[in-house]
C-alpha cells in the first residue's frame, strides 16, 4: 500500500520520526512511504520563514529509514496535483497538523481520488518536540561565554 505523509520538516526532532513511522505502519507489510515536503513559499504563507531551505529539507527526508520516496510539493497552492502524481492509498495528517481531514477527504472524493485520509494520533512529547521550540531555544540562548571557536 502507498502511504503519503506531508510536512515542513524544518529542523528535525523525534516527533517527525514518530509521525513517519506511524504513517508507514498503516500501509501494512508491503507499505511504501511517500513524503511530500512543503515548499518554502507554502511554509512562509502558512506559518513562518523556514530556517532550512526546501532542497536541503528534501535531501534529509530522503535519508530517513522509513522513507521510500520524497518530493517537493507544488508552489501554486494546488495540493491535489501531487496526490494525482503519487496516487496514494492513504494520506496521513499529523497529530498537530493544521488540516481539516473531512474537508480534505471531500476534496479528494470530488476529484475521484481514492486516498483515505487518516489522522495520526500519536504525539511524541519531549523537551524539543517541535521545530519552533528548537528555534525559540536558540533565540533565548546566550552564547556570549560559550566557546564557539570551532563553529565556522
Ligand atoms: C494532501 C496534501 C498535499 C500537500 N501538497 C503540498 C504541495 O503540493 N506543496 C506544498 O508546498 N505543500 C503541500 N502540502 C502542505 C504541506 O505539506 C504542509 O502541510 C503545510 O505547509 C503546513 O506545514 P506543516 O504541516 O509542517 O505544519 C500538502 C499537504 C497535504 C495534506
Ligand atoms: N512531536 C510530534 N509528535 C508527533 N508528530 C509530530 C510532532 N511534531 C510534528 N509532528 C508531525 O510531523 C509532520 C511535520 O511537522 P512539521 O514540520 O510541521 O513540524 P513541527 O515541529 O510541528 O514544526 P513547527 O514547530 O514549525 O510547526 C506533521 O505531520 C506533524 O503533525
mmCIF file of C-alpha atoms and ligand atoms in Angstrom:
data_model
loop_
_atom_site.group_PDB
_atom_site.id
_atom_site.type_symbol
_atom_site.label_atom_id
_atom_site.label_comp_id
_atom_site.label_asym_id
_atom_site.label_seq_id
_atom_site.Cartn_x
_atom_site.Cartn_y
_atom_site.Cartn_z
ATOM 1 C CA UNK A 1 0.000 0.000 0.000
ATOM 2 C CA UNK A 2 1.161 3.513 -0.792
ATOM 3 C CA UNK A 3 1.078 5.932 2.130
ATOM 4 C CA UNK A 4 1.638 9.662 1.649
ATOM 5 C CA UNK A 5 2.850 11.872 4.513
ATOM 6 C CA UNK A 6 3.357 15.646 4.380
ATOM 7 C CA UNK A 7 5.042 18.408 6.326
ATOM 8 C CA UNK A 8 7.688 21.091 6.538
ATOM 9 C CA UNK A 9 10.377 19.060 8.365
ATOM 10 C CA UNK A 10 12.463 22.173 9.010
ATOM 11 C CA UNK A 11 14.669 21.266 11.979
ATOM 12 C CA UNK A 12 14.232 17.569 12.659
ATOM 13 C CA UNK A 13 13.235 16.128 16.062
ATOM 14 C CA UNK A 14 11.858 12.759 17.315
ATOM 15 C CA UNK A 15 8.234 13.779 16.618
ATOM 16 C CA UNK A 16 8.955 13.779 12.887
ATOM 17 C CA UNK A 17 10.323 10.233 13.148
ATOM 18 C CA UNK A 18 7.265 9.051 15.115
ATOM 19 C CA UNK A 19 4.896 10.572 12.528
ATOM 20 C CA UNK A 20 6.738 8.941 9.610
ATOM 21 C CA UNK A 21 6.982 5.527 11.332
ATOM 22 C CA UNK A 22 3.296 5.540 12.334
ATOM 23 C CA UNK A 23 2.326 6.617 8.812
ATOM 24 C CA UNK A 24 4.254 3.738 7.255
ATOM 25 C CA UNK A 25 2.772 1.180 9.698
ATOM 26 C CA UNK A 26 -0.712 1.995 8.360
ATOM 27 C CA UNK A 27 0.307 0.644 4.961
ATOM 28 C CA UNK A 28 0.929 -2.876 6.278
ATOM 29 C CA UNK A 29 3.661 -5.357 5.322
ATOM 30 C CA UNK A 30 4.479 -4.043 1.858
ATOM 31 C CA UNK A 31 3.973 -0.388 2.654
ATOM 32 C CA UNK A 32 5.784 2.269 0.655
ATOM 33 C CA UNK A 33 6.078 5.689 2.278
ATOM 34 C CA UNK A 34 5.996 8.779 0.052
ATOM 35 C CA UNK A 35 6.752 12.104 1.718
ATOM 36 C CA UNK A 36 5.716 15.483 0.314
ATOM 37 C CA UNK A 37 7.959 18.222 1.683
ATOM 38 C CA UNK A 38 6.344 21.664 1.764
ATOM 39 C CA UNK A 39 7.821 24.366 -0.443
ATOM 40 C CA UNK A 40 9.456 27.422 1.163
ATOM 41 C CA UNK A 41 6.695 29.631 -0.277
ATOM 42 C CA UNK A 42 3.952 27.461 1.243
ATOM 43 C CA UNK A 43 5.619 27.473 4.660
ATOM 44 C CA UNK A 44 6.052 31.264 4.542
ATOM 45 C CA UNK A 45 2.367 31.688 3.678
ATOM 46 C CA UNK A 46 1.084 29.184 6.254
ATOM 47 C CA UNK A 47 3.327 29.675 9.294
ATOM 48 C CA UNK A 48 6.815 31.194 9.208
ATOM 49 C CA UNK A 49 10.074 31.555 7.298
ATOM 50 C CA UNK A 50 11.768 28.154 7.232
ATOM 51 C CA UNK A 51 15.358 28.077 8.568
ATOM 52 C CA UNK A 52 16.431 25.297 6.218
ATOM 53 C CA UNK A 53 15.651 25.707 2.531
ATOM 54 C CA UNK A 54 13.375 23.269 0.682
ATOM 55 C CA UNK A 55 16.126 21.408 -1.221
ATOM 56 C CA UNK A 56 18.082 20.622 1.931
ATOM 57 C CA UNK A 57 14.900 19.635 3.833
ATOM 58 C CA UNK A 58 14.078 17.233 0.997
ATOM 59 C CA UNK A 59 17.621 15.805 0.928
ATOM 60 C CA UNK A 60 17.494 14.917 4.638
ATOM 61 C CA UNK A 61 13.986 13.425 4.488
ATOM 62 C CA UNK A 62 15.114 11.095 1.677
ATOM 63 C CA UNK A 63 17.843 9.741 4.000
ATOM 64 C CA UNK A 64 15.432 8.639 6.761
ATOM 65 C CA UNK A 65 14.826 4.919 7.279
ATOM 66 C CA UNK A 66 11.021 4.743 6.857
ATOM 67 C CA UNK A 67 11.047 6.919 3.723
ATOM 68 C CA UNK A 68 10.897 5.243 0.302
ATOM 69 C CA UNK A 69 10.431 8.320 -1.878
ATOM 70 C CA UNK A 70 10.166 12.045 -1.232
ATOM 71 C CA UNK A 71 9.194 15.027 -3.377
ATOM 72 C CA UNK A 72 8.840 18.764 -3.060
ATOM 73 C CA UNK A 73 5.202 19.778 -3.412
ATOM 74 C CA UNK A 74 3.860 22.418 -5.788
ATOM 75 C CA UNK A 75 4.288 26.111 -5.213
ATOM 76 C CA UNK A 76 0.965 27.119 -6.737
ATOM 77 C CA UNK A 77 -1.266 26.122 -3.802
ATOM 78 C CA UNK A 78 -2.822 23.178 -5.645
ATOM 79 C CA UNK A 79 -2.247 20.363 -3.121
ATOM 80 C CA UNK A 80 -4.104 17.798 -5.224
ATOM 81 C CA UNK A 81 -1.614 17.772 -8.116
ATOM 82 C CA UNK A 82 0.977 15.855 -6.099
ATOM 83 C CA UNK A 83 -1.734 13.427 -4.927
ATOM 84 C CA UNK A 84 -2.621 12.781 -8.581
ATOM 85 C CA UNK A 85 1.049 12.048 -9.262
ATOM 86 C CA UNK A 86 1.703 9.743 -6.272
ATOM 87 C CA UNK A 87 -1.753 8.073 -6.231
ATOM 88 C CA UNK A 88 -1.563 7.068 -2.542
ATOM 89 C CA UNK A 89 -4.000 4.647 -0.873
ATOM 90 C CA UNK A 90 -3.662 6.545 2.408
ATOM 91 C CA UNK A 91 -2.799 10.170 3.218
ATOM 92 C CA UNK A 92 -1.761 10.773 6.809
ATOM 93 C CA UNK A 93 -2.246 14.027 8.684
ATOM 94 C CA UNK A 94 -0.071 14.509 11.775
ATOM 95 C CA UNK A 95 -1.385 14.970 15.316
ATOM 96 C CA UNK A 96 -0.813 18.737 15.342
ATOM 97 C CA UNK A 97 -1.099 19.398 11.613
ATOM 98 C CA UNK A 98 -3.477 22.165 10.706
ATOM 99 C CA UNK A 99 -5.551 20.377 8.037
ATOM 100 C CA UNK A 100 -9.309 19.701 8.214
ATOM 101 C CA UNK A 101 -9.404 15.985 7.406
ATOM 102 C CA UNK A 102 -13.106 15.920 6.454
ATOM 103 C CA UNK A 103 -12.644 18.828 4.062
ATOM 104 C CA UNK A 104 -9.548 17.179 2.562
ATOM 105 C CA UNK A 105 -11.374 13.846 2.187
ATOM 106 C CA UNK A 106 -14.285 15.576 0.401
ATOM 107 C CA UNK A 107 -11.918 17.386 -1.967
ATOM 108 C CA UNK A 108 -10.268 14.058 -2.864
ATOM 109 C CA UNK A 109 -13.621 12.306 -3.346
ATOM 110 C CA UNK A 110 -14.850 15.113 -5.601
ATOM 111 C CA UNK A 111 -11.792 14.611 -7.826
ATOM 112 C CA UNK A 112 -12.305 10.810 -7.835
ATOM 113 C CA UNK A 113 -9.039 10.315 -5.954
ATOM 114 C CA UNK A 114 -9.319 7.171 -3.866
ATOM 115 C CA UNK A 115 -6.974 8.035 -0.996
ATOM 116 C CA UNK A 116 -8.281 7.663 2.556
ATOM 117 C CA UNK A 117 -7.275 10.475 4.902
ATOM 118 C CA UNK A 118 -6.156 9.283 8.353
ATOM 119 C CA UNK A 119 -5.129 11.384 11.360
ATOM 120 C CA UNK A 120 -2.051 10.050 13.201
ATOM 121 C CA UNK A 121 -2.985 10.488 16.867
ATOM 122 C CA UNK A 122 0.369 9.564 18.372
ATOM 123 C CA UNK A 123 2.309 12.604 19.554
ATOM 124 C CA UNK A 124 5.883 12.408 20.835
ATOM 125 C CA UNK A 125 6.317 14.657 23.857
ATOM 126 C CA UNK A 126 9.848 15.706 24.696
ATOM 127 C CA UNK A 127 11.730 18.902 25.567
ATOM 128 C CA UNK A 128 12.135 19.909 21.921
ATOM 129 C CA UNK A 129 9.138 18.302 20.218
ATOM 130 C CA UNK A 130 8.586 20.982 17.574
ATOM 131 C CA UNK A 131 10.852 22.891 15.200
ATOM 132 C CA UNK A 132 9.512 26.161 16.676
ATOM 133 C CA UNK A 133 10.644 25.137 20.175
ATOM 134 C CA UNK A 134 14.164 24.493 18.843
ATOM 135 C CA UNK A 135 14.216 27.904 17.142
ATOM 136 C CA UNK A 136 12.972 29.611 20.323
ATOM 137 C CA UNK A 137 15.624 27.836 22.421
ATOM 138 C CA UNK A 138 18.369 29.051 20.070
ATOM 139 C CA UNK A 139 16.934 32.596 20.182
ATOM 140 C CA UNK A 140 16.983 32.572 24.002
ATOM 141 C CA UNK A 141 20.438 31.058 24.422
ATOM 142 C CA UNK A 142 23.183 33.413 25.500
ATOM 143 C CA UNK A 143 26.276 32.256 23.648
ATOM 144 C CA UNK A 144 28.499 35.075 24.967
ATOM 145 C CA UNK A 145 30.634 32.997 27.346
ATOM 146 C CA UNK A 146 30.411 29.770 25.362
ATOM 147 C CA UNK A 147 33.353 28.541 23.348
ATOM 148 C CA UNK A 148 32.331 28.896 19.700
ATOM 149 C CA UNK A 149 35.852 28.754 18.219
ATOM 150 C CA UNK A 150 35.140 25.629 16.220
ATOM 151 C CA UNK A 151 31.884 26.889 14.700
ATOM 152 C CA UNK A 152 32.506 28.475 11.317
HETATM 153 C C1 LIG B 1 -2.688 16.224 0.789
HETATM 154 C C2 LIG B 1 -1.654 17.281 0.982
HETATM 155 C C3 LIG B 1 -0.931 17.735 -0.092
HETATM 156 C C4 LIG B 1 0.020 18.738 0.052
HETATM 157 N N1 LIG B 1 0.663 19.207 -1.054
HETATM 158 C C5 LIG B 1 1.543 20.223 -0.911
HETATM 159 C C6 LIG B 1 2.175 20.770 -2.057
HETATM 160 O O1 LIG B 1 1.955 20.362 -3.190
HETATM 161 N N2 LIG B 1 3.043 21.804 -1.854
HETATM 162 C C7 LIG B 1 3.321 22.325 -0.629
HETATM 163 O O2 LIG B 1 4.131 23.239 -0.526
HETATM 164 N N3 LIG B 1 2.693 21.834 0.469
HETATM 165 C C8 LIG B 1 1.829 20.797 0.359
HETATM 166 N N4 LIG B 1 1.182 20.317 1.458
HETATM 167 C C9 LIG B 1 1.290 21.074 2.723
HETATM 168 C C10 LIG B 1 2.479 20.922 3.493
HETATM 169 O O3 LIG B 1 2.964 19.622 3.332
HETATM 170 C C11 LIG B 1 2.273 21.305 4.958
HETATM 171 O O4 LIG B 1 1.257 20.521 5.496
HETATM 172 C C12 LIG B 1 1.944 22.759 5.189
HETATM 173 O O5 LIG B 1 2.948 23.580 4.689
HETATM 174 C C13 LIG B 1 1.829 23.114 6.687
HETATM 175 O O6 LIG B 1 3.012 22.818 7.353
HETATM 176 P P1 LIG B 1 3.076 21.681 8.458
HETATM 177 O O7 LIG B 1 2.245 20.566 8.001
HETATM 178 O O8 LIG B 1 4.531 21.381 8.510
HETATM 179 O O9 LIG B 1 2.545 22.316 9.715
HETATM 180 C C14 LIG B 1 0.255 19.302 1.338
HETATM 181 C C15 LIG B 1 -0.477 18.837 2.434
HETATM 182 C C16 LIG B 1 -1.414 17.831 2.277
HETATM 183 C C17 LIG B 1 -2.160 17.340 3.481
HETATM 184 N N1 LIG B 2 6.078 15.919 18.469
HETATM 185 C C1 LIG B 2 5.449 15.373 17.434
HETATM 186 N N2 LIG B 2 4.874 14.146 17.561
HETATM 187 C C2 LIG B 2 4.246 13.572 16.505
HETATM 188 N N3 LIG B 2 4.135 14.130 15.274
HETATM 189 C C3 LIG B 2 4.694 15.343 15.087
HETATM 190 C C4 LIG B 2 5.378 16.027 16.157
HETATM 191 N N4 LIG B 2 5.833 17.205 15.663
HETATM 192 C C5 LIG B 2 5.457 17.263 14.373
HETATM 193 N N5 LIG B 2 4.782 16.145 14.014
HETATM 194 C C6 LIG B 2 4.226 15.857 12.681
HETATM 195 O O1 LIG B 2 5.287 15.845 11.739
HETATM 196 C C7 LIG B 2 4.824 16.411 10.483
HETATM 197 C C8 LIG B 2 5.711 17.557 10.064
HETATM 198 O O2 LIG B 2 5.573 18.534 11.041
HETATM 199 P P1 LIG B 2 6.222 19.974 10.997
HETATM 200 O O3 LIG B 2 7.318 20.004 10.018
HETATM 201 O O4 LIG B 2 5.158 20.996 10.933
HETATM 202 O O5 LIG B 2 6.924 20.000 12.434
HETATM 203 P P2 LIG B 2 6.733 20.935 13.676
HETATM 204 O O6 LIG B 2 7.817 20.567 14.589
HETATM 205 O O7 LIG B 2 5.324 20.833 14.201
HETATM 206 O O8 LIG B 2 7.002 22.389 13.058
HETATM 207 P P3 LIG B 2 6.676 23.830 13.636
HETATM 208 O O9 LIG B 2 7.117 23.853 15.051
HETATM 209 O O10 LIG B 2 7.426 24.730 12.754
HETATM 210 O O11 LIG B 2 5.186 23.994 13.479
HETATM 211 C C9 LIG B 2 3.384 16.842 10.740
HETATM 212 O O12 LIG B 2 2.524 15.825 10.272
HETATM 213 C C10 LIG B 2 3.290 16.962 12.240
HETATM 214 O O13 LIG B 2 1.977 16.766 12.741
#
